[in-house]
Amino acid sequence: MMEHPYFLVFLISSSISYLITLVMRRICHQLRLLDMPGERKVHQFAVPYLGGVAVFFGFMMSLGVALHLDRPFRYEFLQEFIGLFVAASIIFLLGIFDDLGGSNATIKLVFQTVAATVLWGYGFRIGSISSPWGGTFVLGPVVEWFVTIFWFWAIINAMNIIDGLDGLCAGIGAIAATTLFLTGIWREELVLSFLAIALVGALLGFLPHNFNPAKIFLGDTGSLTIGFLIASMSLVSFTKSSIMVSLIVPVAALAFPVTDTILAIIRRKRLKKNIFQADREHVHHRLLRLMPHKHVVIILYIVTAYASVLGLSMVYSDVTTSFWIFGILVGSMLIAVAMLRLAEQRNLPDIPEE
């Protein structure tokens, strides 16, 4: 590990992100780019909301340094970096457009598809799927494209959904990226390791400004970008290992946002609402009715860390064992949801008898 400048990239990424966040806080206050309190909001005061700008530039600028300093990384990733920069910039600009009030669900999905297609053209794709019983299913070009696009949709919007509490999205993104970094180190995958540590640095540099009480929010600029980068990293090394395990590891690390997204879809379908219609029934909102803000965030960090440990254990296991571990994770999430439901029922106010 020491032969590559991972720690230097982390320092550069976190420092740039921290300093740009300071600048963005000032700019947003001057331009009145503030998220005002409202019925669906949990904050009580106006807060700047373009913190994702710092995360994006911290990540990209530190990768530029890594390309300059590390010849093996430059040799292996320079061409793909162009595709990643172009595609991530599309998502970044989409996020800014959305934060300024000009986007909707259809526009988001269209531009997410465009960005994912750019990366698909650069080789970031799901071309095969491993079976837990052995063997690999090779996907045709059209199916491959659809599966890849769906992967990006799922991860991007799962991260976007959980950006509802101070420090939640950035912290969970940092834990997931750390999981991918450790995966890359174990598998000796240079590109994955550099991408992941750059994102860890960018998020940890931003997090001091965002932890409760937040001085600035990520905005969609940040949450969409984080989701897109994590989805991209997951596809970097699929040719070097089991594609199914490569996808299960980030899904495990993002078990909470993925579970929350599935619950949101089921809930809105049951109520015959548009699945993209926002509400205050996400897991973090429900927990917020039971305990203080900081406690909710810390508990969800712990859940994410637990899921990440299970995800990392899959890296050391064969495909069949990995699926059993994944089954344990799914069972754990179901138990957690049932426990939340039980806690909500016990917390209901008593109805006086007439």
Short mmCIF file of C-alpha atoms in Angstrom, two decimals:
data_model
loop_
_atom_site.label_atom_id
_atom_site.label_comp_id
_atom_site.label_asym_id
_atom_site.label_seq_id
_atom_site.Cartn_x
_atom_site.Cartn_y
_atom_site.Cartn_z
CA MET A 1 0.00 0.00 0.00
CA MET A 2 2.82 2.41 0.87
CA GLU A 3 4.26 2.29 -2.62
CA HIS A 4 1.30 4.36 -3.89
CA PRO A 5 0.49 7.88 -2.59
CA TYR A 6 -2.95 7.05 -1.19
CA PHE A 7 -2.45 9.06 2.00
CA LEU A 8 -1.28 12.10 0.03
CA VAL A 9 -4.33 11.88 -2.24
CA PHE A 10 -6.55 11.65 0.84
CA LEU A 11 -4.93 14.75 2.37
CA ILE A 12 -5.24 16.75 -0.83
CA SER A 13 -8.84 15.72 -1.39
CA SER A 14 -9.93 16.46 2.18
CA SER A 15 -8.06 19.77 2.32
CA ILE A 16 -9.47 21.03 -0.98
CA SER A 17 -12.97 19.96 -0.01
CA TYR A 18 -12.73 21.61 3.42
CA LEU A 19 -11.43 24.92 2.01
CA ILE A 20 -13.85 25.08 -0.93
CA THR A 21 -16.72 24.41 1.47
CA LEU A 22 -15.69 27.53 3.43
CA VAL A 23 -15.76 29.52 0.19
CA MET A 24 -19.12 28.07 -0.88
CA ARG A 25 -20.69 28.94 2.47
CA ARG A 26 -19.74 32.57 1.97
CA ILE A 27 -20.82 32.66 -1.69
CA CYS A 28 -24.19 31.05 -0.93
CA HIS A 29 -24.90 33.55 1.84
CA GLN A 30 -23.98 36.47 -0.43
CA LEU A 31 -26.13 35.18 -3.31
CA ARG A 32 -28.95 34.07 -0.98
CA LEU A 33 -28.66 30.46 -2.15
CA LEU A 34 -30.25 29.16 1.02
CA ASP A 35 -32.48 26.21 1.85
CA MET A 36 -35.35 27.74 3.80
CA PRO A 37 -37.22 25.87 6.57
CA GLY A 38 -40.47 24.24 5.50
CA GLU A 39 -43.01 21.54 6.15
CA ARG A 40 -40.79 18.72 4.82
CA LYS A 41 -37.57 20.16 6.24
CA VAL A 42 -36.04 19.25 9.60
CA HIS A 43 -33.83 22.35 9.92
CA GLN A 44 -35.12 25.50 11.62
CA PHE A 45 -32.89 28.11 9.95
CA ALA A 46 -31.84 29.02 6.41
CA VAL A 47 -28.80 26.97 5.35
CA PRO A 48 -26.58 27.21 2.22
CA TYR A 49 -27.06 24.19 -0.04
CA LEU A 50 -24.29 23.92 -2.67
CA GLY A 51 -21.81 21.95 -0.58
CA GLY A 52 -21.59 19.30 -3.28
CA VAL A 53 -19.40 21.69 -5.29
CA ALA A 54 -16.60 21.16 -2.74
CA VAL A 55 -16.96 17.38 -2.86
CA PHE A 56 -16.79 17.32 -6.66
CA PHE A 57 -13.70 19.51 -6.93
CA GLY A 58 -11.94 17.85 -4.00
CA PHE A 59 -12.42 14.47 -5.66
CA MET A 60 -11.45 15.50 -9.19
CA MET A 61 -8.45 17.65 -8.26
CA SER A 62 -6.97 14.97 -6.02
CA LEU A 63 -7.36 12.41 -8.82
CA GLY A 64 -5.49 14.81 -11.11
CA VAL A 65 -2.64 14.83 -8.60
CA ALA A 66 -2.74 11.03 -8.38
CA LEU A 67 -2.50 10.73 -12.16
CA HIS A 68 0.53 13.03 -12.11
CA LEU A 69 2.32 11.28 -9.22
CA ASP A 70 1.60 7.61 -9.81
CA ARG A 71 2.72 6.26 -13.18
CA PRO A 72 1.00 2.83 -12.93
CA PHE A 73 -2.29 4.57 -12.09
CA ARG A 74 -1.85 7.03 -14.96
CA TYR A 75 -1.02 4.21 -17.38
CA GLU A 76 -4.04 2.15 -16.32
CA PHE A 77 -6.69 4.84 -15.92
CA LEU A 78 -5.88 7.99 -17.94
CA GLN A 79 -8.29 7.28 -20.81
CA GLU A 80 -11.09 6.12 -18.50
CA PHE A 81 -10.55 9.22 -16.34
CA ILE A 82 -11.66 11.37 -19.27
CA GLY A 83 -14.92 9.44 -19.46
CA LEU A 84 -15.41 9.63 -15.70
CA PHE A 85 -14.76 13.37 -15.66
CA VAL A 86 -17.21 14.05 -18.51
CA ALA A 87 -19.94 11.80 -17.06
CA ALA A 88 -19.53 13.04 -13.49
CA SER A 89 -19.60 16.64 -14.76
CA ILE A 90 -22.99 15.95 -16.36
CA ILE A 91 -24.33 14.73 -13.01
CA PHE A 92 -22.67 17.62 -11.20
CA LEU A 93 -24.29 20.19 -13.50
CA LEU A 94 -27.63 18.37 -13.24
CA GLY A 95 -27.36 18.68 -9.47
CA ILE A 96 -26.68 22.41 -9.64
CA PHE A 97 -29.60 22.85 -12.04
CA ASP A 98 -31.84 20.91 -9.66
CA ASP A 99 -30.66 22.83 -6.60
CA LEU A 100 -31.50 26.08 -8.38
CA GLY A 101 -35.05 24.80 -8.89
CA GLY A 102 -35.05 23.88 -12.56
CA SER A 103 -35.26 20.08 -12.53
CA ASN A 104 -37.84 17.31 -12.09
CA ALA A 105 -37.80 13.51 -11.89
CA THR A 106 -37.92 13.02 -15.68
CA ILE A 107 -35.04 15.41 -16.33
CA LYS A 108 -33.00 13.72 -13.63
CA LEU A 109 -33.50 10.24 -15.09
CA VAL A 110 -32.71 11.44 -18.62
CA PHE A 111 -29.42 13.06 -17.65
CA GLN A 112 -28.50 10.18 -15.36
CA THR A 113 -29.01 7.91 -18.38
CA VAL A 114 -26.83 10.14 -20.56
CA ALA A 115 -24.02 10.21 -17.98
CA ALA A 116 -24.22 6.44 -17.41
CA THR A 117 -24.17 5.84 -21.16
CA VAL A 118 -20.99 7.90 -21.46
CA LEU A 119 -19.32 5.66 -18.88
CA TRP A 120 -20.79 2.55 -20.52
CA GLY A 121 -18.99 3.63 -23.69
CA TYR A 122 -15.73 3.84 -21.72
CA GLY A 123 -16.10 0.30 -20.42
CA PHE A 124 -17.89 0.89 -17.11
CA ARG A 125 -20.52 -1.77 -17.66
CA ILE A 126 -22.17 -4.90 -16.31
CA GLY A 127 -21.40 -7.41 -19.03
CA SER A 128 -21.89 -10.65 -17.10
CA ILE A 129 -23.45 -11.94 -13.90
CA SER A 130 -22.04 -14.76 -11.77
CA SER A 131 -24.34 -17.41 -10.36
CA PRO A 132 -23.97 -18.59 -6.73
CA TRP A 133 -24.25 -22.15 -8.07
CA GLY A 134 -21.36 -21.64 -10.47
CA GLY A 135 -21.12 -20.37 -14.00
CA THR A 136 -21.45 -16.92 -15.51
CA PHE A 137 -24.25 -15.45 -17.62
CA VAL A 138 -22.93 -13.22 -20.38
CA LEU A 139 -25.31 -10.38 -21.28
CA GLY A 140 -25.92 -9.18 -24.80
CA PRO A 141 -25.10 -5.55 -25.69
CA VAL A 142 -28.68 -4.23 -25.30
CA VAL A 143 -29.35 -6.08 -22.03
CA GLU A 144 -25.91 -5.05 -20.80
CA TRP A 145 -26.72 -1.39 -21.41
CA PHE A 146 -30.13 -1.63 -19.66
CA VAL A 147 -28.69 -3.40 -16.63
CA THR A 148 -25.86 -0.87 -16.38
CA ILE A 149 -28.26 2.08 -16.62
CA PHE A 150 -30.52 0.55 -13.96
CA TRP A 151 -27.50 0.10 -11.67
CA PHE A 152 -26.67 3.80 -11.93
CA TRP A 153 -30.30 4.82 -11.41
CA ALA A 154 -30.57 2.66 -8.29
CA ILE A 155 -27.39 3.82 -6.55
CA ILE A 156 -27.69 7.51 -7.50
CA ASN A 157 -31.27 7.85 -6.31
CA ALA A 158 -30.74 5.74 -3.19
CA MET A 159 -28.09 8.24 -2.07
CA ASN A 160 -30.31 11.15 -3.05
CA ILE A 161 -33.19 9.83 -0.93
CA ILE A 162 -31.18 9.68 2.31
CA ASP A 163 -29.93 13.27 2.05
CA GLY A 164 -32.45 14.44 4.63
CA LEU A 165 -30.46 14.81 7.85
CA ASP A 166 -27.29 16.72 8.68
CA GLY A 167 -24.24 14.60 7.90
CA LEU A 168 -26.21 11.51 6.88
CA CYS A 169 -25.52 11.26 3.14
CA ALA A 170 -21.89 12.45 3.40
CA GLY A 171 -21.13 10.13 6.32
CA ILE A 172 -22.69 7.06 4.75
CA GLY A 173 -20.99 7.87 1.45
CA ALA A 174 -17.64 8.07 3.29
CA ILE A 175 -18.21 4.69 4.96
CA ALA A 176 -19.19 3.09 1.64
CA ALA A 177 -16.16 4.61 -0.12
CA THR A 178 -13.89 3.36 2.68
CA THR A 179 -15.32 -0.12 2.15
CA LEU A 180 -14.52 0.10 -1.56
CA PHE A 181 -11.01 1.37 -0.76
CA LEU A 182 -10.31 -1.61 1.51
CA THR A 183 -11.74 -3.89 -1.17
CA GLY A 184 -9.38 -2.37 -3.72
CA ILE A 185 -6.38 -2.77 -1.41
CA TRP A 186 -7.21 -6.42 -0.71
CA ARG A 187 -7.67 -7.20 -4.39
CA GLU A 188 -4.66 -5.07 -5.38
CA GLU A 189 -6.86 -3.02 -7.70
CA LEU A 190 -5.05 0.27 -8.13
CA VAL A 191 -7.80 2.23 -9.87
CA LEU A 192 -10.53 1.34 -7.39
CA SER A 193 -8.25 2.20 -4.47
CA PHE A 194 -7.37 5.66 -5.81
CA LEU A 195 -10.96 6.53 -6.74
CA ALA A 196 -12.30 5.41 -3.37
CA ILE A 197 -9.69 7.17 -1.22
CA ALA A 198 -10.20 10.40 -3.19
CA LEU A 199 -13.93 10.25 -2.44
CA VAL A 200 -13.33 9.39 1.24
CA GLY A 201 -11.13 12.48 1.54
CA ALA A 202 -13.59 14.76 -0.24
CA LEU A 203 -16.45 13.64 2.01
CA LEU A 204 -14.50 13.81 5.28
CA GLY A 205 -13.26 17.27 4.35
CA PHE A 206 -16.87 18.37 3.86
CA LEU A 207 -18.41 16.56 6.83
CA PRO A 208 -17.22 18.95 9.60
CA HIS A 209 -19.32 21.67 7.93
CA ASN A 210 -22.30 19.38 7.50
CA PHE A 211 -22.62 17.53 10.79
CA ASN A 212 -25.50 18.64 12.99
CA PRO A 213 -26.12 21.53 13.22
CA ALA A 214 -25.17 21.85 9.56
CA LYS A 215 -23.59 25.05 8.29
CA ILE A 216 -24.07 23.93 4.68
CA PHE A 217 -25.96 21.15 2.87
CA LEU A 218 -24.75 18.87 0.08
CA GLY A 219 -27.76 19.65 -2.07
CA ASP A 220 -28.56 17.44 -5.05
CA THR A 221 -25.23 18.65 -6.44
CA GLY A 222 -23.58 16.53 -3.77
CA SER A 223 -25.94 13.60 -3.23
CA LEU A 224 -26.32 12.84 -6.94
CA THR A 225 -22.56 13.12 -7.49
CA ILE A 226 -21.75 10.85 -4.54
CA GLY A 227 -24.18 8.20 -5.75
CA PHE A 228 -22.84 8.40 -9.30
CA LEU A 229 -19.21 8.08 -8.19
CA ILE A 230 -19.92 5.08 -5.94
CA ALA A 231 -21.86 3.39 -8.76
CA SER A 232 -18.96 4.08 -11.13
CA MET A 233 -16.30 2.70 -8.78
CA SER A 234 -18.26 -0.50 -8.39
CA LEU A 235 -17.85 -1.19 -12.12
CA VAL A 236 -14.15 -0.34 -12.37
CA SER A 237 -12.83 -3.81 -11.62
CA PHE A 238 -15.52 -6.17 -12.86
CA THR A 239 -13.13 -7.86 -15.31
CA LYS A 240 -10.79 -8.85 -12.44
CA SER A 241 -13.26 -10.61 -10.15
CA SER A 242 -16.74 -12.01 -9.88
CA ILE A 243 -19.09 -9.36 -11.22
CA MET A 244 -21.80 -10.37 -8.76
CA VAL A 245 -19.48 -10.00 -5.76
CA SER A 246 -18.22 -6.68 -7.19
CA LEU A 247 -21.81 -5.41 -7.14
CA ILE A 248 -22.84 -7.00 -3.84
CA VAL A 249 -20.05 -5.26 -1.88
CA PRO A 250 -21.27 -1.69 -2.60
CA VAL A 251 -24.90 -2.78 -2.22
CA ALA A 252 -24.01 -4.16 1.20
CA ALA A 253 -22.24 -0.93 2.18
CA LEU A 254 -25.30 1.01 1.03
CA ALA A 255 -27.76 -1.39 2.67
CA PHE A 256 -29.57 1.41 4.50
CA PRO A 257 -30.22 3.72 1.51
CA VAL A 258 -31.11 0.74 -0.70
CA THR A 259 -33.58 -0.55 1.92
CA ASP A 260 -35.04 2.92 2.36
CA THR A 261 -35.51 3.26 -1.40
CA ILE A 262 -37.30 -0.10 -1.65
CA LEU A 263 -39.57 0.80 1.27
CA ALA A 264 -40.35 4.18 -0.32
CA ILE A 265 -41.34 2.56 -3.62
CA ILE A 266 -43.56 -0.02 -1.86
CA ARG A 267 -45.15 2.65 0.33
CA ARG A 268 -45.94 5.01 -2.53
CA LYS A 269 -47.26 2.21 -4.74
CA ARG A 270 -49.52 1.02 -1.93
CA LEU A 271 -50.84 4.56 -1.47
CA LYS A 272 -51.17 4.94 -5.27
CA LYS A 273 -48.76 7.88 -5.33
CA ASN A 274 -46.04 8.75 -7.81
CA ILE A 275 -42.92 6.87 -6.69
CA PHE A 276 -40.91 10.09 -7.13
CA GLN A 277 -43.25 12.11 -4.90
CA ALA A 278 -41.35 13.24 -1.81
CA ASP A 279 -42.68 12.56 1.67
CA ARG A 280 -41.56 12.46 5.30
CA GLU A 281 -41.87 8.72 5.82
CA HIS A 282 -38.29 7.71 5.07
CA VAL A 283 -36.49 5.65 7.71
CA HIS A 284 -34.49 8.63 8.97
CA HIS A 285 -37.69 10.69 9.33
CA ARG A 286 -39.35 7.88 11.27
CA LEU A 287 -36.35 7.50 13.58
CA LEU A 288 -36.34 11.26 14.11
CA ARG A 289 -39.75 10.95 15.79
CA LEU A 290 -38.23 8.53 18.30
CA MET A 291 -34.87 10.10 19.18
CA PRO A 292 -32.68 13.21 18.74
CA HIS A 293 -31.19 14.19 15.37
CA LYS A 294 -27.57 13.28 16.19
CA HIS A 295 -28.58 9.92 17.64
CA VAL A 296 -30.40 9.01 14.42
CA VAL A 297 -27.35 9.83 12.29
CA ILE A 298 -24.97 7.90 14.55
CA ILE A 299 -27.26 4.85 14.61
CA LEU A 300 -27.44 4.86 10.80
CA TYR A 301 -23.65 5.19 10.65
CA ILE A 302 -23.42 2.08 12.86
CA VAL A 303 -25.89 0.21 10.63
CA THR A 304 -23.83 1.17 7.59
CA ALA A 305 -20.57 0.11 9.27
CA TYR A 306 -22.12 -3.26 10.20
CA ALA A 307 -23.33 -3.79 6.64
CA SER A 308 -19.92 -2.74 5.30
CA VAL A 309 -18.17 -5.35 7.46
CA LEU A 310 -20.44 -8.00 5.96
CA GLY A 311 -19.68 -6.57 2.53
CA LEU A 312 -15.94 -6.78 3.14
CA SER A 313 -16.28 -10.36 4.35
CA MET A 314 -17.64 -11.20 0.90
CA VAL A 315 -14.36 -10.06 -0.62
CA TYR A 316 -12.54 -12.83 1.26
CA SER A 317 -15.14 -15.49 0.41
CA ASP A 318 -16.06 -17.56 -2.61
CA VAL A 319 -19.17 -16.69 -4.60
CA THR A 320 -21.48 -19.15 -2.83
CA THR A 321 -20.40 -18.04 0.65
CA SER A 322 -20.82 -14.42 -0.41
CA PHE A 323 -24.46 -15.07 -1.25
CA TRP A 324 -25.03 -16.64 2.17
CA ILE A 325 -23.46 -13.57 3.81
CA PHE A 326 -25.67 -11.38 1.67
CA GLY A 327 -28.65 -13.37 2.90
CA ILE A 328 -27.63 -12.59 6.49
CA LEU A 329 -27.48 -8.91 5.57
CA VAL A 330 -30.95 -8.98 4.00
CA GLY A 331 -32.31 -10.74 7.08
CA SER A 332 -30.68 -8.13 9.31
CA MET A 333 -32.31 -5.30 7.38
CA LEU A 334 -35.72 -6.98 7.61
CA ILE A 335 -35.30 -7.40 11.38
CA ALA A 336 -34.23 -3.75 11.71
CA VAL A 337 -37.33 -2.57 9.80
CA ALA A 338 -39.56 -4.77 11.98
CA MET A 339 -37.94 -3.37 15.14
CA LEU A 340 -38.50 0.18 13.90
CA ARG A 341 -42.15 -0.61 13.27
CA LEU A 342 -42.50 -2.10 16.75
CA ALA A 343 -40.84 0.95 18.33
CA GLU A 344 -43.23 3.24 16.45
CA GLN A 345 -46.26 1.29 17.69
CA ARG A 346 -45.06 1.47 21.30
CA ASN A 347 -44.46 5.20 20.92
CA LEU A 348 -48.02 5.94 19.76
CA PRO A 349 -49.90 8.22 22.18
CA ASP A 350 -52.61 6.57 24.23
CA ILE A 351 -56.11 7.34 22.97
CA PRO A 352 -58.40 8.22 25.88
CA GLU A 353 -61.51 6.09 26.25
CA GLU A 354 -64.82 7.85 25.74
#
